PDB file of C-alpha atoms in Angstrom:
ATOM      1  CA  MET A   1      13.615  13.994  32.491  1.00 81.00           C
ATOM      2  CA  SER A   2      11.687  10.606  31.093  1.00 85.00           C
ATOM      3  CA  LEU A   3      12.477   7.621  29.175  1.00 84.00           C
ATOM      4  CA  ARG A   4      10.358   9.554  26.616  1.00 86.00           C
ATOM      5  CA  GLU A   5      11.766  12.985  26.652  1.00 87.00           C
ATOM      6  CA  ILE A   6      15.030  11.058  25.882  1.00 85.00           C
ATOM      7  CA  ALA A   7      14.265   8.898  23.473  1.00 83.00           C
ATOM      8  CA  LYS A   8      12.554  12.128  21.875  1.00 82.00           C
ATOM      9  CA  GLU A   9      15.935  13.721  21.896  1.00 81.00           C
ATOM     10  CA  THR A  10      18.187  10.993  21.378  1.00 79.00           C
ATOM     11  CA  GLY A  11      16.276   9.507  18.795  1.00 79.00           C
ATOM     12  CA  LEU A  12      16.398   6.249  20.332  1.00 81.00           C
ATOM     13  CA  ASN A  13      13.220   3.637  21.176  1.00 84.00           C
ATOM     14  CA  ARG A  14      11.930   3.984  25.061  1.00 84.00           C
ATOM     15  CA  ARG A  15      13.230   0.614  25.423  1.00 84.00           C
ATOM     16  CA  THR A  16      16.623   1.058  24.740  1.00 82.00           C
ATOM     17  CA  VAL A  17      16.897   3.940  26.588  1.00 82.00           C
ATOM     18  CA  ALA A  18      15.451   2.067  29.409  1.00 84.00           C
ATOM     19  CA  LYS A  19      17.934  -0.592  28.678  1.00 80.00           C
ATOM     20  CA  TYR A  20      21.099   1.651  28.978  1.00 78.00           C
ATOM     21  CA  LEU A  21      19.527   3.645  31.821  1.00 81.00           C
ATOM     22  CA  SER A  22      18.991   0.169  34.032  1.00 80.00           C
ATOM     23  CA  GLY A  23      22.723  -0.322  33.614  1.00 71.00           C
ATOM     24  CA  GLU A  24      22.412  -3.969  32.018  1.00 67.00           C
ATOM     25  CA  THR A  25      24.343  -2.948  29.042  1.00 62.00           C
ATOM     26  CA  PRO A  26      27.851  -1.234  29.475  1.00 62.00           C
ATOM     27  CA  VAL A  27      28.327   2.826  28.200  1.00 58.00           C
ATOM     28  CA  ALA A  28      30.487   1.785  26.108  1.00 63.00           C
ATOM     29  CA  PRO A  29      32.185  -0.917  23.678  1.00 58.00           C
ATOM     30  CA  PRO A  30      35.286  -2.271  25.717  1.00 55.00           C
ATOM     31  CA  ARG A  31      38.051  -0.687  24.292  1.00 61.00           C
ATOM     32  CA  ARG A  32      40.610  -3.549  24.348  1.00 60.00           C
ATOM     33  CA  ALA A  33      40.869  -7.501  23.720  1.00 63.00           C
ATOM     34  CA  PRO A  34      41.491  -9.719  27.447  1.00 68.00           C
ATOM     35  CA  ASN A  35      44.995 -10.648  25.806  1.00 73.00           C
ATOM     36  CA  GLY A  36      45.361  -6.350  26.023  1.00 68.00           C
ATOM     37  CA  GLN A  37      45.676  -5.742  22.471  1.00 69.00           C
ATOM     38  CA  PRO A  38      42.741  -3.322  20.509  1.00 67.00           C
ATOM     39  CA  TYR A  39      40.454  -4.711  19.306  1.00 71.00           C
ATOM     40  CA  ARG A  40      40.884  -5.347  15.275  1.00 77.00           C
ATOM     41  CA  ARG A  41      37.468  -4.815  13.263  1.00 83.00           C
ATOM     42  CA  ILE A  42      36.675  -6.339  10.328  1.00 87.00           C
ATOM     43  CA  VAL A  43      36.266  -2.896   8.685  1.00 91.00           C
ATOM     44  CA  ASP A  44      39.893  -1.660   9.597  1.00 90.00           C
ATOM     45  CA  ASP A  45      41.681  -3.655   6.475  1.00 90.00           C
ATOM     46  CA  VAL A  46      39.680  -1.782   3.817  1.00 93.00           C
ATOM     47  CA  ALA A  47      38.885   1.346   6.364  1.00 93.00           C
ATOM     48  CA  PRO A  48      42.423   3.335   3.714  1.00 94.00           C
ATOM     49  CA  LEU A  49      40.213   2.179   0.689  1.00 94.00           C
ATOM     50  CA  ILE A  50      36.693   4.076   2.513  1.00 95.00           C
ATOM     51  CA  ASP A  51      38.967   6.604   2.924  1.00 94.00           C
ATOM     52  CA  ALA A  52      39.909   7.414  -0.620  1.00 94.00           C
ATOM     53  CA  MET A  53      36.955   6.797  -2.017  1.00 93.00           C
ATOM     54  CA  LEU A  54      35.055   9.118  -0.346  1.00 93.00           C
ATOM     55  CA  ARG A  55      38.302  11.512  -1.038  1.00 92.00           C
ATOM     56  CA  ALA A  56      37.267  10.990  -4.678  1.00 91.00           C
ATOM     57  CA  GLU A  57      33.193  11.681  -3.884  1.00 89.00           C
ATOM     58  CA  ILE A  58      32.539  12.521  -0.351  1.00 89.00           C
ATOM     59  CA  LEU A  59      28.706  11.926  -0.378  1.00 86.00           C
ATOM     60  CA  LEU A  60      29.065   8.083  -2.122  1.00 88.00           C
ATOM     61  CA  LYS A  61      26.694   6.209  -0.634  1.00 89.00           C
ATOM     62  CA  GLY A  62      27.434   3.112   1.554  1.00 90.00           C
ATOM     63  CA  ALA A  63      25.791   0.903  -0.603  1.00 90.00           C
ATOM     64  CA  VAL A  64      27.520   1.622  -3.426  1.00 91.00           C
ATOM     65  CA  ILE A  65      30.921   1.535  -1.202  1.00 93.00           C
ATOM     66  CA  HIS A  66      29.965  -1.850   0.192  1.00 94.00           C
ATOM     67  CA  GLU A  67      29.519  -2.545  -3.445  1.00 93.00           C
ATOM     68  CA  ARG A  68      32.435  -2.117  -4.832  1.00 93.00           C
ATOM     69  CA  LEU A  69      34.151  -3.649  -1.651  1.00 94.00           C
ATOM     70  CA  VAL A  70      32.667  -6.624  -2.004  1.00 93.00           C
ATOM     71  CA  ALA A  71      33.099  -6.895  -5.775  1.00 93.00           C
ATOM     72  CA  GLU A  72      37.065  -5.493  -6.335  1.00 93.00           C
ATOM     73  CA  TYR A  73      38.397  -6.818  -2.848  1.00 92.00           C
ATOM     74  CA  GLY A  74      36.358  -9.688  -1.802  1.00 92.00           C
ATOM     75  CA  PHE A  75      35.339  -8.162   1.590  1.00 92.00           C
ATOM     76  CA  THR A  76      33.655 -10.129   3.359  1.00 91.00           C
ATOM     77  CA  GLY A  77      31.769  -7.749   6.468  1.00 90.00           C
ATOM     78  CA  SER A  78      28.389  -6.609   6.122  1.00 91.00           C
ATOM     79  CA  TYR A  79      27.175  -3.473   4.876  1.00 92.00           C
ATOM     80  CA  GLN A  80      26.167  -2.435   8.362  1.00 91.00           C
ATOM     81  CA  ARG A  81      30.049  -2.221   9.532  1.00 91.00           C
ATOM     82  CA  ILE A  82      30.589  -0.118   6.410  1.00 93.00           C
ATOM     83  CA  LYS A  83      27.141   2.258   7.623  1.00 92.00           C
ATOM     84  CA  MET A  84      29.253   2.294  11.023  1.00 91.00           C
ATOM     85  CA  TYR A  85      32.817   3.106   9.570  1.00 93.00           C
ATOM     86  CA  LEU A  86      31.221   6.056   7.407  1.00 93.00           C
ATOM     87  CA  GLN A  87      29.583   7.444  10.391  1.00 91.00           C
ATOM     88  CA  GLU A  88      32.925   8.249  11.694  1.00 91.00           C
ATOM     89  CA  ALA A  89      35.205   8.412   8.610  1.00 92.00           C
ATOM     90  CA  ARG A  90      32.842  11.119   6.605  1.00 92.00           C
ATOM     91  CA  PRO A  91      32.801  13.913   8.715  1.00 90.00           C
ATOM     92  CA  ARG A  92      36.838  13.405   9.469  1.00 91.00           C
ATOM     93  CA  VAL A  93      37.531  13.117   5.916  1.00 92.00           C
ATOM     94  CA  ALA A  94      35.274  15.975   4.743  1.00 90.00           C
ATOM     95  CA  GLU A  95      37.203  17.807   7.394  1.00 90.00           C
ATOM     96  CA  GLU A  96      40.519  17.559   5.673  1.00 91.00           C
ATOM     97  CA  MET A  97      38.951  18.528   3.022  1.00 89.00           C
ATOM     98  CA  GLY A  98      37.979  21.622   4.391  1.00 90.00           C
ATOM     99  CA  ILE A  99      34.409  20.958   4.560  1.00 86.00           C
ATOM    100  CA  SER A 100      33.090  22.396   7.522  1.00 84.00           C
ATOM    101  CA  PRO A 101      30.004  19.785   8.873  1.00 81.00           C
ATOM    102  CA  SER A 102      27.330  22.769   7.911  1.00 79.00           C
ATOM    103  CA  GLU A 103      28.518  22.384   4.679  1.00 80.00           C
ATOM    104  CA  LEU A 104      28.307  18.912   4.643  1.00 79.00           C
ATOM    105  CA  ALA A 105      24.981  18.349   5.567  1.00 77.00           C
ATOM    106  CA  GLY A 106      24.227  20.898   2.946  1.00 73.00           C
ATOM    107  CA  LEU A 107      25.941  19.189  -0.165  1.00 69.00           C
ATOM    108  CA  HIS A 108      23.771  17.259  -2.135  1.00 65.00           C
ATOM    109  CA  ARG A 109      24.418  15.418  -5.884  1.00 61.00           C
ATOM    110  CA  ARG A 110      23.194  17.576  -8.713  1.00 63.00           C
ATOM    111  CA  PHE A 111      21.688  15.298 -11.470  1.00 65.00           C
ATOM    112  CA  GLU A 112      21.771  16.433 -14.643  1.00 72.00           C
ATOM    113  CA  VAL A 113      20.597  14.684 -18.220  1.00 77.00           C
ATOM    114  CA  VAL A 114      19.727  15.846 -21.585  1.00 80.00           C
ATOM    115  CA  PRO A 115      16.869  16.664 -22.443  1.00 78.00           C
ATOM    116  CA  GLY A 116      14.663  13.626 -23.962  1.00 73.00           C
ATOM    117  CA  ALA A 117      17.002  11.406 -22.830  1.00 77.00           C
ATOM    118  CA  GLN A 118      15.381   9.876 -19.418  1.00 80.00           C
ATOM    119  CA  ALA A 119      12.131   9.695 -17.768  1.00 80.00           C
ATOM    120  CA  GLN A 120      11.285   8.775 -14.370  1.00 82.00           C
ATOM    121  CA  VAL A 121       8.198   5.910 -14.373  1.00 82.00           C
ATOM    122  CA  ASP A 122       5.794   4.359 -12.220  1.00 84.00           C
ATOM    123  CA  TRP A 123       2.309   2.829 -12.160  1.00 84.00           C
ATOM    124  CA  GLY A 124      -0.661   3.319  -9.566  1.00 86.00           C
ATOM    125  CA  ASP A 125      -3.364   0.887  -9.202  1.00 87.00           C
ATOM    126  CA  GLU A 126      -6.727   2.346  -9.015  1.00 87.00           C
ATOM    127  CA  GLY A 127      -8.531  -0.686  -8.261  1.00 84.00           C
ATOM    128  CA  LYS A 128     -11.907  -1.573 -10.182  1.00 85.00           C
ATOM    129  CA  VAL A 129     -12.984   2.142 -10.186  1.00 83.00           C
ATOM    130  CA  LEU A 130     -14.837   1.154 -14.089  1.00 82.00           C
ATOM    131  CA  ALA A 131     -15.803  -2.259 -12.894  1.00 81.00           C
ATOM    132  CA  HIS A 132     -19.107  -1.396 -13.072  1.00 86.00           C
ATOM    133  CA  VAL A 133     -18.187  -0.985 -16.999  1.00 88.00           C
ATOM    134  CA  GLY A 134     -16.956  -4.266 -17.672  1.00 87.00           C
ATOM    135  CA  ILE A 135     -13.281  -3.157 -16.685  1.00 85.00           C
ATOM    136  CA  PRO A 136     -11.772  -4.998 -14.297  1.00 86.00           C
ATOM    137  CA  LYS A 137      -8.612  -2.785 -13.328  1.00 88.00           C
ATOM    138  CA  VAL A 138      -7.634   0.608 -14.346  1.00 87.00           C
ATOM    139  CA  TYR A 139      -3.867   1.327 -13.458  1.00 86.00           C
ATOM    140  CA  SER A 140      -2.250   5.105 -14.056  1.00 85.00           C
ATOM    141  CA  PHE A 141       0.514   5.924 -15.559  1.00 83.00           C
ATOM    142  CA  HIS A 142       3.061   8.334 -14.253  1.00 83.00           C
ATOM    143  CA  MET A 143       6.211   9.832 -15.896  1.00 81.00           C
ATOM    144  CA  THR A 144       7.921  12.981 -15.304  1.00 83.00           C
ATOM    145  CA  LEU A 145      11.182  13.817 -17.676  1.00 80.00           C
ATOM    146  CA  SER A 146      14.187  14.539 -16.088  1.00 79.00           C
ATOM    147  CA  TYR A 147      15.103  17.425 -17.908  1.00 78.00           C
ATOM    148  CA  SER A 148      12.422  19.888 -17.763  1.00 79.00           C
ATOM    149  CA  ARG A 149      10.329  17.639 -14.662  1.00 79.00           C
ATOM    150  CA  ASP A 150       7.228  17.824 -17.012  1.00 81.00           C
ATOM    151  CA  PRO A 151       4.788  15.355 -15.208  1.00 83.00           C
ATOM    152  CA  PHE A 152       2.609  13.624 -17.602  1.00 79.00           C
ATOM    153  CA  CYS A 153       0.003  10.747 -16.192  1.00 83.00           C
ATOM    154  CA  CYS A 154      -3.127   8.832 -18.103  1.00 80.00           C
ATOM    155  CA  PHE A 155      -5.057   5.637 -16.985  1.00 83.00           C
ATOM    156  CA  THR A 156      -5.085   2.666 -19.286  1.00 82.00           C
ATOM    157  CA  THR A 157      -6.158  -1.090 -18.946  1.00 82.00           C
ATOM    158  CA  SER A 158      -2.542  -2.521 -18.567  1.00 80.00           C
ATOM    159  CA  GLN A 159       0.997  -2.093 -17.828  1.00 77.00           C
ATOM    160  CA  ASP A 160       2.312  -2.821 -20.599  1.00 74.00           C
ATOM    161  CA  LEU A 161       5.350  -0.372 -20.400  1.00 65.00           C
ATOM    162  CA  ALA A 162       7.073  -0.503 -23.579  1.00 61.00           C
ATOM    163  CA  GLY A 163       3.911  -0.596 -26.069  1.00 61.00           C
ATOM    164  CA  HIS A 164       2.493   2.243 -23.711  1.00 60.00           C
ATOM    165  CA  LEU A 165       4.923   4.609 -23.598  1.00 60.00           C
ATOM    166  CA  LEU A 166       5.348   4.299 -27.650  1.00 56.00           C
ATOM    167  CA  ARG A 167       1.896   5.373 -28.028  1.00 61.00           C
ATOM    168  CA  LEU A 168       1.321   8.164 -25.671  1.00 61.00           C
ATOM    169  CA  PRO A 169      -0.076  11.542 -27.605  1.00 56.00           C
ATOM    170  CA  SER A 170       1.546  14.169 -25.119  1.00 52.00           C
ATOM    171  CA  PRO A 171       4.463  16.283 -27.324  1.00 52.00           C
ATOM    172  CA  GLY A 172       6.290  16.344 -24.213  1.00 48.00           C
ATOM    173  CA  VAL A 173       7.065  12.758 -24.306  1.00 51.00           C
ATOM    174  CA  ARG A 174       7.899  12.453 -28.282  1.00 51.00           C
ATOM    175  CA  PRO A 175      11.660  12.382 -27.805  1.00 48.00           C
ATOM    176  CA  LEU A 176      11.570   9.802 -25.315  1.00 50.00           C
ATOM    177  CA  ARG A 177      10.370   7.564 -28.427  1.00 48.00           C
ATOM    178  CA  ARG A 178      13.286   8.219 -30.599  1.00 48.00           C
ATOM    179  CA  CYS A 179      16.043   7.512 -27.271  1.00 48.00           C
ATOM    180  CA  PRO A 180      17.956   4.060 -28.144  1.00 43.00           C
ATOM    181  CA  ASP A 181      17.100   3.548 -24.676  1.00 46.00           C
ATOM    182  CA  VAL A 182      13.184   2.717 -24.872  1.00 41.00           C
ATOM    183  CA  ASP A 183      14.429  -0.766 -25.840  1.00 37.00           C
ATOM    184  CA  ARG A 184      15.476  -1.584 -22.341  1.00 41.00           C
ATOM    185  CA  LEU A 185      11.917  -1.448 -22.004  1.00 40.00           C
ATOM    186  CA  ARG A 186      11.045  -4.648 -23.813  1.00 36.00           C
ATOM    187  CA  PRO A 187      11.425  -7.521 -21.356  1.00 36.00           C
ATOM    188  CA  HIS A 188       8.754  -5.317 -19.031  1.00 37.00           C
ATOM    189  CA  GLN A 189       6.217  -6.136 -21.710  1.00 38.00           C
ATOM    190  CA  ASN A 190       3.900  -8.985 -21.842  1.00 36.00           C
ATOM    191  CA  GLY A 191       3.191  -9.685 -18.771  1.00 41.00           C
ATOM    192  CA  GLY A 192       6.673  -8.559 -17.087  1.00 42.00           C
ATOM    193  CA  PRO A 193       7.490  -6.617 -13.900  1.00 44.00           C
ATOM    194  CA  PRO A 194       6.891  -3.114 -14.439  1.00 44.00           C
ATOM    195  CA  ALA A 195       9.634  -1.303 -14.994  1.00 42.00           C
ATOM    196  CA  ARG A 196      10.104   1.352 -12.470  1.00 44.00           C
ATOM    197  CA  ARG A 197      12.535   3.538 -13.596  1.00 43.00           C
ATOM    198  CA  THR A 198      13.918   4.262 -17.168  1.00 42.00           C
ATOM    199  CA  ARG A 199      16.896   5.537 -18.450  1.00 40.00           C
TER     200      ARG A 199
END
């Protein structure tokens, strides 16, 4: 089997495969410290907390777990340590809960909102398509209503999101004009960075 085939099969870079096959690195990390005691990982101190979080919500993201551990428990380890621990812990906790690996792979979070309460918003930079008529820059405004998934797109010359959203003519977005969360958009107008998502 060639390096390329091994890399494709394992999902690793060819250089990584070559390094392991050359014998320059140990096949597995050492299990015990020189004094004969098992190595203590920084994540071992918070492992029971992580397991408890997974039992409450099996699909909880590693970034969320890391943020909670740092904020609530003073965890000083990196996100990468949490991510590595989750590769082992999530299937184990799922099995304890009676969730098979195939069921775990098929699970996803359902995202529910009430009609008119939320939209996903983004901007596109269309460049200088109208420069020949004196308009230096054109942007596309994209919005998808979260409940109905109805899309909306229009073109504009500014990224003044709050003002733009309140001027939209489409009947599909009228409920958003009455939504109190539109007020959260105001810091993004008048030259501020455009919002990528509104709630």
